[in-house]
C-alpha positions as a LaTeX table, in Angstrom:
\begin{tabular}{lrrr}
\hline
Residue & $x$ (\AA) & $y$ (\AA) & $z$ (\AA) \\
\hline
Unk1 & $-2.00$ & $-22.92$ & $-26.49$ \\
Unk2 & $-5.20$ & $-21.79$ & $-24.85$ \\
Unk3 & $-5.67$ & $-17.92$ & $-24.31$ \\
Unk4 & $-8.00$ & $-16.52$ & $-21.77$ \\
Unk5 & $-8.83$ & $-12.90$ & $-21.69$ \\
Unk6 & $-9.06$ & $-11.45$ & $-18.18$ \\
Unk7 & $-10.43$ & $-7.98$ & $-17.37$ \\
Unk8 & $-8.83$ & $-5.67$ & $-14.62$ \\
Unk9 & $-11.51$ & $-3.82$ & $-12.52$ \\
Unk10 & $-11.50$ & $-0.29$ & $-11.38$ \\
Unk11 & $-9.90$ & $-1.16$ & $-7.99$ \\
Unk12 & $-7.23$ & $-3.48$ & $-9.56$ \\
Unk13 & $-9.34$ & $-6.68$ & $-8.88$ \\
Unk14 & $-9.03$ & $-9.46$ & $-11.56$ \\
Unk15 & $-11.89$ & $-11.90$ & $-12.26$ \\
Unk16 & $-11.00$ & $-15.14$ & $-13.77$ \\
Unk17 & $-13.33$ & $-16.86$ & $-16.31$ \\
Unk18 & $-15.20$ & $-19.94$ & $-14.90$ \\
Unk19 & $-13.36$ & $-22.27$ & $-17.36$ \\
Unk20 & $-9.95$ & $-20.92$ & $-16.18$ \\
Unk21 & $-11.00$ & $-21.50$ & $-12.39$ \\
Unk22 & $-12.07$ & $-24.93$ & $-13.26$ \\
Unk23 & $-8.88$ & $-25.74$ & $-15.10$ \\
Unk24 & $-6.79$ & $-24.83$ & $-12.09$ \\
Unk25 & $-9.31$ & $-26.20$ & $-9.56$ \\
Unk26 & $-9.55$ & $-22.83$ & $-7.83$ \\
Unk27 & $-12.00$ & $-22.09$ & $-5.17$ \\
Unk28 & $-12.90$ & $-19.00$ & $-3.01$ \\
Unk29 & $-9.79$ & $-17.49$ & $-1.07$ \\
Unk30 & $-7.16$ & $-19.22$ & $-3.31$ \\
Unk31 & $-4.23$ & $-17.11$ & $-4.33$ \\
Unk32 & $-2.29$ & $-17.02$ & $-7.44$ \\
Unk33 & 1.46 & $-15.97$ & $-7.80$ \\
Unk34 & 2.21 & $-13.74$ & $-10.93$ \\
Unk35 & 5.84 & $-14.09$ & $-11.83$ \\
Unk36 & 7.35 & $-11.49$ & $-14.27$ \\
Unk37 & 10.49 & $-12.45$ & $-16.12$ \\
Unk38 & 13.23 & $-9.99$ & $-17.37$ \\
Unk39 & 11.36 & $-9.78$ & $-20.62$ \\
Unk40 & 8.11 & $-8.66$ & $-19.02$ \\
Unk41 & 6.39 & $-12.01$ & $-19.62$ \\
Unk42 & 3.84 & $-13.00$ & $-16.93$ \\
Unk43 & 3.62 & $-16.47$ & $-15.68$ \\
Unk44 & 0.91 & $-17.57$ & $-13.34$ \\
Unk45 & 1.30 & $-20.11$ & $-10.74$ \\
Unk46 & $-1.31$ & $-21.57$ & $-8.06$ \\
Unk47 & 0.21 & $-20.61$ & $-4.72$ \\
Unk48 & 0.70 & $-23.03$ & $-1.72$ \\
Unk49 & $-2.80$ & $-24.00$ & $-0.36$ \\
Unk50 & $-3.86$ & $-24.17$ & 3.31 \\
Unk51 & $-2.23$ & $-27.54$ & 3.80 \\
Unk52 & $-1.97$ & $-28.91$ & 7.34 \\
Unk53 & 0.06 & $-31.91$ & 8.50 \\
Unk54 & $-1.48$ & $-35.27$ & 7.68 \\
Unk55 & $-3.14$ & $-36.64$ & 10.87 \\
Unk56 & $-3.99$ & $-40.06$ & 12.05 \\
Unk57 & $-2.51$ & $-41.85$ & 8.99 \\
Unk58 & 0.96 & $-43.31$ & 8.51 \\
Unk59 & 2.11 & $-41.83$ & 11.81 \\
Unk60 & 3.57 & $-44.99$ & 13.17 \\
Unk61 & 5.33 & $-45.69$ & 9.84 \\
Unk62 & 6.83 & $-42.26$ & 9.86 \\
Unk63 & 8.09 & $-42.50$ & 13.46 \\
Unk64 & 9.54 & $-46.03$ & 12.68 \\
Unk65 & 11.57 & $-44.59$ & 9.72 \\
Unk66 & 12.70 & $-41.58$ & 11.74 \\
Unk67 & 13.81 & $-43.83$ & 14.75 \\
Unk68 & 15.69 & $-45.98$ & 12.26 \\
Unk69 & 17.51 & $-42.93$ & 10.99 \\
Unk70 & 18.61 & $-42.03$ & 14.61 \\
Unk71 & 16.14 & $-39.17$ & 15.05 \\
Unk72 & 14.63 & $-38.75$ & 18.52 \\
Unk73 & 13.54 & $-36.15$ & 21.11 \\
Unk74 & 13.06 & $-32.62$ & 19.58 \\
Unk75 & 14.46 & $-33.76$ & 16.35 \\
Unk76 & 11.82 & $-36.48$ & 16.14 \\
Unk77 & 8.98 & $-34.04$ & 16.91 \\
Unk78 & 10.24 & $-31.58$ & 14.24 \\
Unk79 & 10.74 & $-34.10$ & 11.59 \\
Unk80 & 7.43 & $-35.83$ & 12.25 \\
Unk81 & 5.61 & $-32.64$ & 11.59 \\
Unk82 & 7.68 & $-32.03$ & 8.51 \\
Unk83 & 7.05 & $-35.43$ & 7.11 \\
Unk84 & 3.34 & $-35.22$ & 7.80 \\
Unk85 & 3.13 & $-31.89$ & 6.08 \\
Unk86 & 4.89 & $-33.26$ & 3.10 \\
Unk87 & 2.55 & $-36.13$ & 2.78 \\
Unk88 & $-0.50$ & $-33.77$ & 2.85 \\
Unk89 & 1.22 & $-31.75$ & 0.06 \\
Unk90 & 1.82 & $-34.68$ & $-1.98$ \\
Unk91 & $-1.80$ & $-36.09$ & $-1.72$ \\
Unk92 & $-2.92$ & $-32.51$ & $-2.76$ \\
Unk93 & $-0.70$ & $-32.72$ & $-5.76$ \\
Unk94 & $-2.17$ & $-36.20$ & $-6.71$ \\
Unk95 & $-5.56$ & $-34.70$ & $-6.29$ \\
Unk96 & $-4.86$ & $-31.80$ & $-8.69$ \\
Unk97 & $-3.27$ & $-34.23$ & $-11.16$ \\
Unk98 & $-6.39$ & $-36.41$ & $-11.03$ \\
Unk99 & $-8.58$ & $-33.49$ & $-11.69$ \\
Unk100 & $-6.67$ & $-32.38$ & $-14.68$ \\
Unk101 & $-6.52$ & $-35.80$ & $-16.04$ \\
Unk102 & $-10.34$ & $-36.02$ & $-15.77$ \\
Unk103 & $-10.73$ & $-32.65$ & $-17.62$ \\
Unk104 & $-8.39$ & $-33.75$ & $-20.30$ \\
Unk105 & $-10.13$ & $-37.10$ & $-20.84$ \\
Unk106 & $-7.24$ & $-39.17$ & $-19.42$ \\
Unk107 & $-9.13$ & $-41.03$ & $-16.70$ \\
Unk108 & $-11.51$ & $-43.87$ & $-17.08$ \\
Unk109 & $-14.56$ & $-45.24$ & $-15.27$ \\
Unk110 & $-13.50$ & $-47.91$ & $-12.82$ \\
Unk111 & $-15.23$ & $-50.72$ & $-14.52$ \\
Unk112 & $-13.13$ & $-49.99$ & $-17.64$ \\
Unk113 & $-9.89$ & $-51.09$ & $-16.03$ \\
Unk114 & $-8.35$ & $-54.03$ & $-17.78$ \\
Unk115 & $-7.46$ & $-55.58$ & $-14.54$ \\
Unk116 & $-11.25$ & $-55.84$ & $-13.54$ \\
Unk117 & $-12.54$ & $-56.89$ & $-16.97$ \\
Unk118 & $-12.33$ & $-60.63$ & $-16.30$ \\
Unk119 & $-14.65$ & $-60.24$ & $-13.31$ \\
Unk120 & $-17.59$ & $-59.84$ & $-15.51$ \\
Unk121 & $-18.75$ & $-56.56$ & $-13.93$ \\
Unk122 & $-21.98$ & $-54.82$ & $-14.96$ \\
Unk123 & $-20.97$ & $-51.63$ & $-16.47$ \\
Unk124 & $-23.53$ & $-49.55$ & $-14.97$ \\
Unk125 & $-23.20$ & $-46.96$ & $-12.05$ \\
Unk126 & $-24.82$ & $-47.93$ & $-8.90$ \\
Unk127 & $-25.04$ & $-44.49$ & $-7.47$ \\
Unk128 & $-24.75$ & $-40.70$ & $-7.95$ \\
Unk129 & $-21.07$ & $-40.44$ & $-8.15$ \\
Unk130 & $-18.69$ & $-41.33$ & $-10.94$ \\
Unk131 & $-15.71$ & $-43.26$ & $-9.71$ \\
Unk132 & $-12.77$ & $-42.50$ & $-12.10$ \\
Unk133 & $-9.30$ & $-44.20$ & $-12.25$ \\
Unk134 & $-6.11$ & $-42.25$ & $-12.98$ \\
Unk135 & $-3.12$ & $-43.75$ & $-14.76$ \\
Unk136 & $-1.55$ & $-44.29$ & $-11.22$ \\
Unk137 & $-4.47$ & $-46.19$ & $-9.88$ \\
Unk138 & $-4.95$ & $-48.22$ & $-12.92$ \\
Unk139 & $-1.39$ & $-49.41$ & $-12.46$ \\
Unk140 & $-2.14$ & $-50.12$ & $-8.75$ \\
Unk141 & $-4.89$ & $-52.57$ & $-9.75$ \\
Unk142 & $-2.79$ & $-54.32$ & $-12.33$ \\
Unk143 & $-0.23$ & $-55.29$ & $-9.69$ \\
Unk144 & $-2.78$ & $-56.65$ & $-7.23$ \\
Unk145 & $-3.44$ & $-60.47$ & $-6.92$ \\
Unk146 & $-6.61$ & $-61.83$ & $-8.52$ \\
Unk147 & $-8.11$ & $-62.69$ & $-5.16$ \\
Unk148 & $-7.58$ & $-59.06$ & $-4.03$ \\
Unk149 & $-9.20$ & $-57.68$ & $-7.23$ \\
Unk150 & $-12.34$ & $-59.62$ & $-6.50$ \\
Unk151 & $-12.93$ & $-57.47$ & $-3.36$ \\
Unk152 & $-12.38$ & $-54.12$ & $-5.28$ \\
Unk153 & $-15.80$ & $-53.85$ & $-7.15$ \\
Unk154 & $-17.93$ & $-53.94$ & $-3.90$ \\
Unk155 & $-15.69$ & $-50.98$ & $-2.59$ \\
Unk156 & $-16.04$ & $-48.89$ & $-5.69$ \\
Unk157 & $-19.83$ & $-49.56$ & $-5.86$ \\
Unk158 & $-20.20$ & $-48.28$ & $-2.21$ \\
Unk159 & $-18.15$ & $-45.17$ & $-3.11$ \\
Unk160 & $-20.56$ & $-44.50$ & $-6.15$ \\
Unk161 & $-23.31$ & $-44.28$ & $-3.68$ \\
Unk162 & $-21.88$ & $-42.29$ & $-0.80$ \\
Unk163 & $-18.12$ & $-41.42$ & $-0.89$ \\
Unk164 & $-18.48$ & $-39.14$ & 2.08 \\
Unk165 & $-19.40$ & $-41.98$ & 4.44 \\
Unk166 & $-15.79$ & $-42.99$ & 5.00 \\
Unk167 & $-12.93$ & $-41.35$ & 6.90 \\
Unk168 & $-11.76$ & $-38.03$ & 5.60 \\
Unk169 & $-7.99$ & $-37.59$ & 5.93 \\
Unk170 & $-7.30$ & $-34.54$ & 8.08 \\
Unk171 & $-4.55$ & $-32.33$ & 6.65 \\
Unk172 & $-4.93$ & $-32.12$ & 2.77 \\
Unk173 & $-6.55$ & $-29.06$ & 1.33 \\
Unk174 & $-8.83$ & $-31.30$ & $-0.99$ \\
Unk175 & $-11.54$ & $-33.58$ & 0.29 \\
Unk176 & $-9.42$ & $-36.70$ & 0.38 \\
Unk177 & $-10.79$ & $-39.78$ & 1.98 \\
Unk178 & $-9.62$ & $-43.46$ & 2.61 \\
Unk179 & $-11.60$ & $-46.75$ & 2.85 \\
Unk180 & $-10.26$ & $-50.01$ & 3.88 \\
Unk181 & $-11.05$ & $-53.59$ & 2.76 \\
Unk182 & $-9.65$ & $-57.02$ & 3.61 \\
Unk183 & $-8.30$ & $-60.01$ & 1.67 \\
Unk184 & $-7.45$ & $-62.77$ & 3.87 \\
Unk185 & $-5.39$ & $-61.42$ & 6.63 \\
Unk186 & $-4.14$ & $-58.38$ & 4.79 \\
Unk187 & $-5.69$ & $-54.97$ & 4.79 \\
Unk188 & $-5.81$ & $-52.77$ & 1.82 \\
Unk189 & $-6.56$ & $-49.02$ & 1.38 \\
Unk190 & $-8.25$ & $-47.03$ & $-1.31$ \\
Unk191 & $-7.36$ & $-43.35$ & $-1.16$ \\
Unk192 & $-9.59$ & $-40.94$ & $-3.18$ \\
Unk193 & $-10.54$ & $-37.35$ & $-3.55$ \\
Unk194 & $-14.11$ & $-36.22$ & $-3.91$ \\
Unk195 & $-15.08$ & $-33.20$ & $-6.25$ \\
Unk196 & $-18.64$ & $-32.94$ & $-4.76$ \\
Unk197 & $-19.88$ & $-30.21$ & $-7.26$ \\
Unk198 & $-19.00$ & $-32.50$ & $-10.17$ \\
Unk199 & $-20.43$ & $-35.59$ & $-8.45$ \\
Unk200 & $-16.96$ & $-37.09$ & $-9.11$ \\
Unk201 & $-14.36$ & $-38.94$ & $-7.27$ \\
Unk202 & $-10.90$ & $-39.86$ & $-8.30$ \\
Unk203 & $-9.17$ & $-42.91$ & $-7.06$ \\
Unk204 & $-5.59$ & $-41.81$ & $-6.27$ \\
Unk205 & $-4.17$ & $-45.07$ & $-5.28$ \\
Unk206 & $-4.98$ & $-48.58$ & $-3.99$ \\
Unk207 & $-2.92$ & $-51.05$ & $-2.03$ \\
Unk208 & $-1.51$ & $-52.19$ & 1.11 \\
Unk209 & $-0.87$ & $-49.34$ & 3.67 \\
Unk210 & 2.87 & $-49.73$ & 3.65 \\
Unk211 & 3.11 & $-49.91$ & $-0.07$ \\
Unk212 & 1.03 & $-46.65$ & $-0.35$ \\
Unk213 & 3.33 & $-44.92$ & 2.20 \\
Unk214 & 6.48 & $-45.94$ & 0.23 \\
Unk215 & 4.94 & $-44.84$ & $-3.03$ \\
Unk216 & 4.00 & $-41.34$ & $-1.50$ \\
Unk217 & 7.45 & $-40.99$ & $-0.13$ \\
Unk218 & 9.04 & $-41.83$ & $-3.39$ \\
Unk219 & 7.22 & $-38.85$ & $-5.02$ \\
Unk220 & 9.68 & $-35.87$ & $-5.20$ \\
\hline
\end{tabular}
């Protein structure tokens, strides 16, 4: 168990050590919930962040699902907003998990993925950003067909150079983006979060748009 000593100021203000702020991924204006149990023990939780409904992404798939479930009119509007907010929250959760995995040494550089080893990739970064894979994105690559995998290195190399050049998803609290690539007639997406101060980006998931949508909805 790690123990962090925190001082309380004269006005009751609390200043968290830098390493603790990094551990929780906290930034200015974030809030924490302090929970006290019956024995006087204090538990700290990160409070809900300023998440907004996910915009311009998956909306057609959400509407299709809602219509199939008999939802229309005012019900459709309300449920659509609820579903988009849920997706933003899930993406933020994946971003936080990816950050913690990186801090704990549980992520790998993209070219270290076993799925990409057979492509003979030069294991040298081509830009200023480290592109890291989480356990989830490693699995995503494993299930892709070989012809699809051949398209992936070019995408990751572009992200190493300028991950902010692609479309940012509106809604999530974290800087989460998506980039598309094609293989044959099919379109694939890479969803990633940028941690600019660390010159780091974490690949959250890779796959066909519909597959990613189903995966996100499957996360409780």
